[in-house]
Short mmCIF file of C-alpha atoms in Angstrom, two decimals:
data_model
loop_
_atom_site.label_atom_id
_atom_site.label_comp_id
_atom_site.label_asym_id
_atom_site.label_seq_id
_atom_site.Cartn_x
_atom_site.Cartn_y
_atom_site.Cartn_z
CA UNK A 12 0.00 0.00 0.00
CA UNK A 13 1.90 2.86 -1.04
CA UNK A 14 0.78 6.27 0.40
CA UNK A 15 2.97 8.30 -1.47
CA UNK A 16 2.93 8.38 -4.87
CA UNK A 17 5.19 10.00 -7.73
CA UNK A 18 3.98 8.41 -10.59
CA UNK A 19 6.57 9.84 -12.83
CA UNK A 20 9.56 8.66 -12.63
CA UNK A 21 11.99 10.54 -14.44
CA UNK A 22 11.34 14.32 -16.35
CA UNK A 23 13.33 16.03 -18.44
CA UNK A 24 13.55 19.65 -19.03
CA UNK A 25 15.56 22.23 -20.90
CA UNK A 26 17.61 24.63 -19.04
CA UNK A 27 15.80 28.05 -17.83
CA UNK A 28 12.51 26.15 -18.40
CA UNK A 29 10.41 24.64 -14.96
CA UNK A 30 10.20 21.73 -13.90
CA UNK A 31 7.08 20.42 -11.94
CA UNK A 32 7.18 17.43 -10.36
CA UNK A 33 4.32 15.98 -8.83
CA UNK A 34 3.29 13.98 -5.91
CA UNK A 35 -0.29 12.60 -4.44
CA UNK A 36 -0.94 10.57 -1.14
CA UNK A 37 -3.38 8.85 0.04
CA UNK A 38 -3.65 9.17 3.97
CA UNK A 39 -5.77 11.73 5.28
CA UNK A 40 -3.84 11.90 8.38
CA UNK A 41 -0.36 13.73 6.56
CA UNK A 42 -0.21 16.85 7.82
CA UNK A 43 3.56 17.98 6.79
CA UNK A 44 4.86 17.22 3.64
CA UNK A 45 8.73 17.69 2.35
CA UNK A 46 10.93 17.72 -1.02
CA UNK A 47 14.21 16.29 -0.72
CA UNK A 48 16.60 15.55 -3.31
CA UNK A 49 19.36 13.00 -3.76
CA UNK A 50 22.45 13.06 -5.65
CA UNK A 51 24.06 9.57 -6.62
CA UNK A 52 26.04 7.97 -3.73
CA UNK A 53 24.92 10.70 -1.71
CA UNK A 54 22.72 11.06 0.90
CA UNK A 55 19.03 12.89 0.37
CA UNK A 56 19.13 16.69 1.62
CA UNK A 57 16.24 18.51 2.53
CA UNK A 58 14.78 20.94 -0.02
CA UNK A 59 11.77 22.45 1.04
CA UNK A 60 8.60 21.83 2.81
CA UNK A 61 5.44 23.00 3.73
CA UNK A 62 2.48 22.43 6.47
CA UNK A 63 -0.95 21.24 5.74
CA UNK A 64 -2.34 24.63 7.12
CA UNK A 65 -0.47 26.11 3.93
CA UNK A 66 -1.02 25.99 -0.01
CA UNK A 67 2.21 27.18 -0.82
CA UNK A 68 5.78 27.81 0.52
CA UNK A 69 8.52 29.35 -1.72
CA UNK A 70 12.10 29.15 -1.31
CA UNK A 71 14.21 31.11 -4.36
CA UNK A 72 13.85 29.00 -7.30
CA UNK A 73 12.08 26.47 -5.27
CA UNK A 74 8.20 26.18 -4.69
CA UNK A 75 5.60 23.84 -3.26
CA UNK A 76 2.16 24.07 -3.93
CA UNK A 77 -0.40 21.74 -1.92
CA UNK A 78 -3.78 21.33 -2.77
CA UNK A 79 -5.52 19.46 0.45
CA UNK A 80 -8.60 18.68 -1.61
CA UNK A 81 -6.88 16.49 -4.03
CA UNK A 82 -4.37 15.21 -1.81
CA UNK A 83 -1.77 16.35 -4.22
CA UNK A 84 1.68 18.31 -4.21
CA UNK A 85 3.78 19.80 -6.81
CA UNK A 86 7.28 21.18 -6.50
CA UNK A 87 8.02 23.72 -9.33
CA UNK A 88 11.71 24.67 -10.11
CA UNK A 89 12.10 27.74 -12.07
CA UNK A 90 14.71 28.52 -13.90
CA UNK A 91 15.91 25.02 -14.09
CA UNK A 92 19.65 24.51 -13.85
CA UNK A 93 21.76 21.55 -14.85
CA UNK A 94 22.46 21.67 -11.09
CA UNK A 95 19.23 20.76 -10.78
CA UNK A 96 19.52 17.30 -12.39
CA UNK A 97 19.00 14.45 -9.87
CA UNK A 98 16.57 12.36 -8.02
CA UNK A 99 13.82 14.21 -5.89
CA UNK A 100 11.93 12.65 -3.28
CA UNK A 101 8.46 13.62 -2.15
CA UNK A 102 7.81 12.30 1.91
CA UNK A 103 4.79 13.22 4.11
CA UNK A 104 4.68 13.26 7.82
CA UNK A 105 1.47 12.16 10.02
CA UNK A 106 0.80 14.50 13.37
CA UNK A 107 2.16 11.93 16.52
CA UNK A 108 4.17 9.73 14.38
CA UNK A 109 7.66 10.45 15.37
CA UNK A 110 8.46 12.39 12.31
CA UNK A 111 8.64 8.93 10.46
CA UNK A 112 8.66 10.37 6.54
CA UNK A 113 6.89 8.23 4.06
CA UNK A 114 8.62 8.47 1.44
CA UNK A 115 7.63 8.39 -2.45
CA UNK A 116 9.58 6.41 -4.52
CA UNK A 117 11.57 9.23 -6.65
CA UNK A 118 11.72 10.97 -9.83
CA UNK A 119 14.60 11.22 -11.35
CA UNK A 120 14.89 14.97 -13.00
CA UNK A 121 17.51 15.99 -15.90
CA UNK A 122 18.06 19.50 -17.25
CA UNK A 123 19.71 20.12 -20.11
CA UNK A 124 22.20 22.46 -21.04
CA UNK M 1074 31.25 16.10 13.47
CA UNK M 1075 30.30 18.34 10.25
CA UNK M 1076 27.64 15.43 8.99
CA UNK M 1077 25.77 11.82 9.15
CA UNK M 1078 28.70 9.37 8.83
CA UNK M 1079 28.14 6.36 7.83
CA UNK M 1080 30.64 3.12 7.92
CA UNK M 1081 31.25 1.60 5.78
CA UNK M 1082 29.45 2.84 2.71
CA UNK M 1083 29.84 -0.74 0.38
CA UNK M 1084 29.39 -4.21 2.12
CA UNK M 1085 28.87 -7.76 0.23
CA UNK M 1086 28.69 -10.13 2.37
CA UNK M 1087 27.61 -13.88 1.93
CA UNK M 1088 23.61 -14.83 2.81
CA UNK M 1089 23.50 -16.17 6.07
CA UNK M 1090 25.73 -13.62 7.58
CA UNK M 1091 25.60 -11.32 10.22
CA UNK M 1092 26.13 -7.41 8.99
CA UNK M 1093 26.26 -4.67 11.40
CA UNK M 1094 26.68 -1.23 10.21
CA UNK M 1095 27.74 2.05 11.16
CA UNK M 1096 26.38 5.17 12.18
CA UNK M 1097 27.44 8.52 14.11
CA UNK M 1098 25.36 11.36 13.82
CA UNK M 1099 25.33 15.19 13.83
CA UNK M 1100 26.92 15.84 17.57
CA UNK M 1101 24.33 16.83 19.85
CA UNK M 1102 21.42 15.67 17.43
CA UNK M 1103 19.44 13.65 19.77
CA UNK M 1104 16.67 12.12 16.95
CA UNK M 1105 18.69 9.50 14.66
CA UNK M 1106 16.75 7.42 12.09
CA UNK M 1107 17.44 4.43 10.18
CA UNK M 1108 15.61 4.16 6.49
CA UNK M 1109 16.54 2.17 3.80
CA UNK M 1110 16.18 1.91 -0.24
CA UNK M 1111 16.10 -0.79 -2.08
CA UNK M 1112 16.46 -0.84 -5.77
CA UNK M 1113 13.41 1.25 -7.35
CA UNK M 1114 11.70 1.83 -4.52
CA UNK M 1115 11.35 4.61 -1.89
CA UNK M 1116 13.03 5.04 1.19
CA UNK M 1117 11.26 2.81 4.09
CA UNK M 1118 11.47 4.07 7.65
CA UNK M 1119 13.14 0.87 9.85
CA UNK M 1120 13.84 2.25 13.85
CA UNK M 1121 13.78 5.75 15.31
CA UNK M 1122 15.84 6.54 18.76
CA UNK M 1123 15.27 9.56 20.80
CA UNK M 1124 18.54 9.68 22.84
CA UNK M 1125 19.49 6.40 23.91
CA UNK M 1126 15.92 4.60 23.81
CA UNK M 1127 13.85 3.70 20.49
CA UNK M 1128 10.36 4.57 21.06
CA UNK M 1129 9.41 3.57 16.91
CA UNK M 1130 10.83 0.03 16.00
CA UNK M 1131 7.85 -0.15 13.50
CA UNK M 1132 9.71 -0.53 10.21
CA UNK M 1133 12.28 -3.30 11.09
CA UNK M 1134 11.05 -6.47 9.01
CA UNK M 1135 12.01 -9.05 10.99
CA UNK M 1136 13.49 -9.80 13.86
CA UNK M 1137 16.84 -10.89 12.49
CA UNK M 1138 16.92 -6.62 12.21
CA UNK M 1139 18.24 -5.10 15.41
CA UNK M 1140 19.49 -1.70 16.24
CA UNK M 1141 20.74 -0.13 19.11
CA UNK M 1142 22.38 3.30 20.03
CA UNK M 1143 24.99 4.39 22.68
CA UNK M 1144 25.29 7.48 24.51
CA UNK M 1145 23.12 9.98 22.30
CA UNK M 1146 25.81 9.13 19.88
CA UNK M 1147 26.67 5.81 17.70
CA UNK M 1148 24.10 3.71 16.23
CA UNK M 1149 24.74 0.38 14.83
CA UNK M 1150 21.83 -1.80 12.84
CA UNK M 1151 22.77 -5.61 12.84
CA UNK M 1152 20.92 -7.95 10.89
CA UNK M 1153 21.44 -11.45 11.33
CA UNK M 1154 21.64 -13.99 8.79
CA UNK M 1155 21.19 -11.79 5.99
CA UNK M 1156 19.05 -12.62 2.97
CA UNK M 1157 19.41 -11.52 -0.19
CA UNK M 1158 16.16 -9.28 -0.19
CA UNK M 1159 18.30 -7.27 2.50
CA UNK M 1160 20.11 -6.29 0.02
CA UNK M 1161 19.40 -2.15 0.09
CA UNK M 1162 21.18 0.99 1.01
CA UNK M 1163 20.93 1.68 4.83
CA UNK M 1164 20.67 4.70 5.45
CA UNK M 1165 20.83 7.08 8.74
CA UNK M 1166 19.63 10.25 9.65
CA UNK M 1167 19.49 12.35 12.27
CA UNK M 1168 18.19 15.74 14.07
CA UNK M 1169 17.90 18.04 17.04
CA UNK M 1170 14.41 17.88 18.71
CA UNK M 1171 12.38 17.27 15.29
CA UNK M 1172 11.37 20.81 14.35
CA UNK M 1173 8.87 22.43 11.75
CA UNK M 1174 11.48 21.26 9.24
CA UNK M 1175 12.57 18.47 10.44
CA UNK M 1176 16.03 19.07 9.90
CA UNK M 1177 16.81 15.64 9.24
CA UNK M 1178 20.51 15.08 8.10
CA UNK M 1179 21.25 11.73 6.11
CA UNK M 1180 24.31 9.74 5.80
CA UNK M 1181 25.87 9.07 2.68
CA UNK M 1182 24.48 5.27 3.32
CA UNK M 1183 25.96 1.84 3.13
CA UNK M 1184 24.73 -0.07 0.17
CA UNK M 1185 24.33 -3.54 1.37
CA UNK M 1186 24.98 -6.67 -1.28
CA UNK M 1187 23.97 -10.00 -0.11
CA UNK M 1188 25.02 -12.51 -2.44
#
């Protein structure tokens, strides 16, 4: 049963273009929800996040739009960079749980030059 | 220390073995998390510890998967006669108090072959 979904999973995009990558859950009980992103043979590092009480949270190039209704988030990267180019995670958190993420399983996100 | 360190980041070891790896957190980050990945999938949470004591032992699959932590500090997961669908990165993460952001810090990981 997987509550986190990122049904894509790769994207590729053009340099200076934005990327949107997209992630729906299924548990009503997420209330915090986070982007992370993950270089090969590296560790995942946090990227942004945002609160269920929120519909959007910006962060330079970096925003995250939630839409409570759906039970869907999108992370939008504008400009893209080649920088950019790895594997981004989506993860949700549920009130009294520890902070145990769920994690999606990835989509892996190119820019080209 | 400046990160999530992680020992040691490749092991292959032969099915039926014990593994036990590595892992020393942020100093003074009292939250420390074990996930791991295995090929295609997401990360899946296995053990949190608050300081010394693991309140969330939830995600470990079976009890051949053990953890334990020292002094607010080292962490070391064991499993016991590995299988091969062990085979995964481990990774380890930790935090102050979790926060609004979380703050979690992950390890590099140690990708786990069992052959």
């Amino acid at each position: 049963d997987q509550q986190v979904k990122q049904n894509s999973p790769s994207l590729s995009v053009q340099e200076g273009r934005i990327s949107i990558l997209n992630c729906d859950y299924t548990n009503s009980m997420f209330d915090y929800f986070l982007w992370y992103k993950k270089y090969p043979a590296e560790g995942p590092t946090f990227l942004i996040s945002i609160s269920s009480i929120k519909d959007k949270n910006e962060d330079g190039r970096f925003t995250v739009f939630l839409n409570k209704s759906a039970k869907h988030l999108s992370l939008h990267i504008v400009p893209s960079q080649p920088g950019d180019s790895a594997v981004y995670f989506c993860a949700a958190s549920a009130k009294g749980s520890n902070y145990k993420l769920t994690f999606g399983k990835g989509t892996l996100l190119t820019v080209n030059p | 220390g400046a990160g999530v360190s992680q020992s040691p980041s490749n092991k292959v070891t032969e099915k039926g073995k014990d593994v036990e790896l590595r892992c020393d957190p942020i100093s003074g980050h009292t939250a420390l998390y074990w996930y791991r990945q295995r090929l295609g999938q997401g990360l899946e949470f296995l053990i949190y510890f608050q300081g010394n004591s693991a309140p969330d032992k939830s995600g470990l699959p079976s009890d051949r998967f053990s953890a334990e932590r020292t002094g607010e500090s080292v962490s070391t997961l064991t499993i016991q006669r590995t299988q091969q669908e062990d085979s995964a990165v481990y990774l380890c993460a930790s935090s102050f108090d979790p926060g609004p952001n979380y703050g979690y810090t992950f390890g590099s990981g140690t990708r786990l072959t069992v052959v």
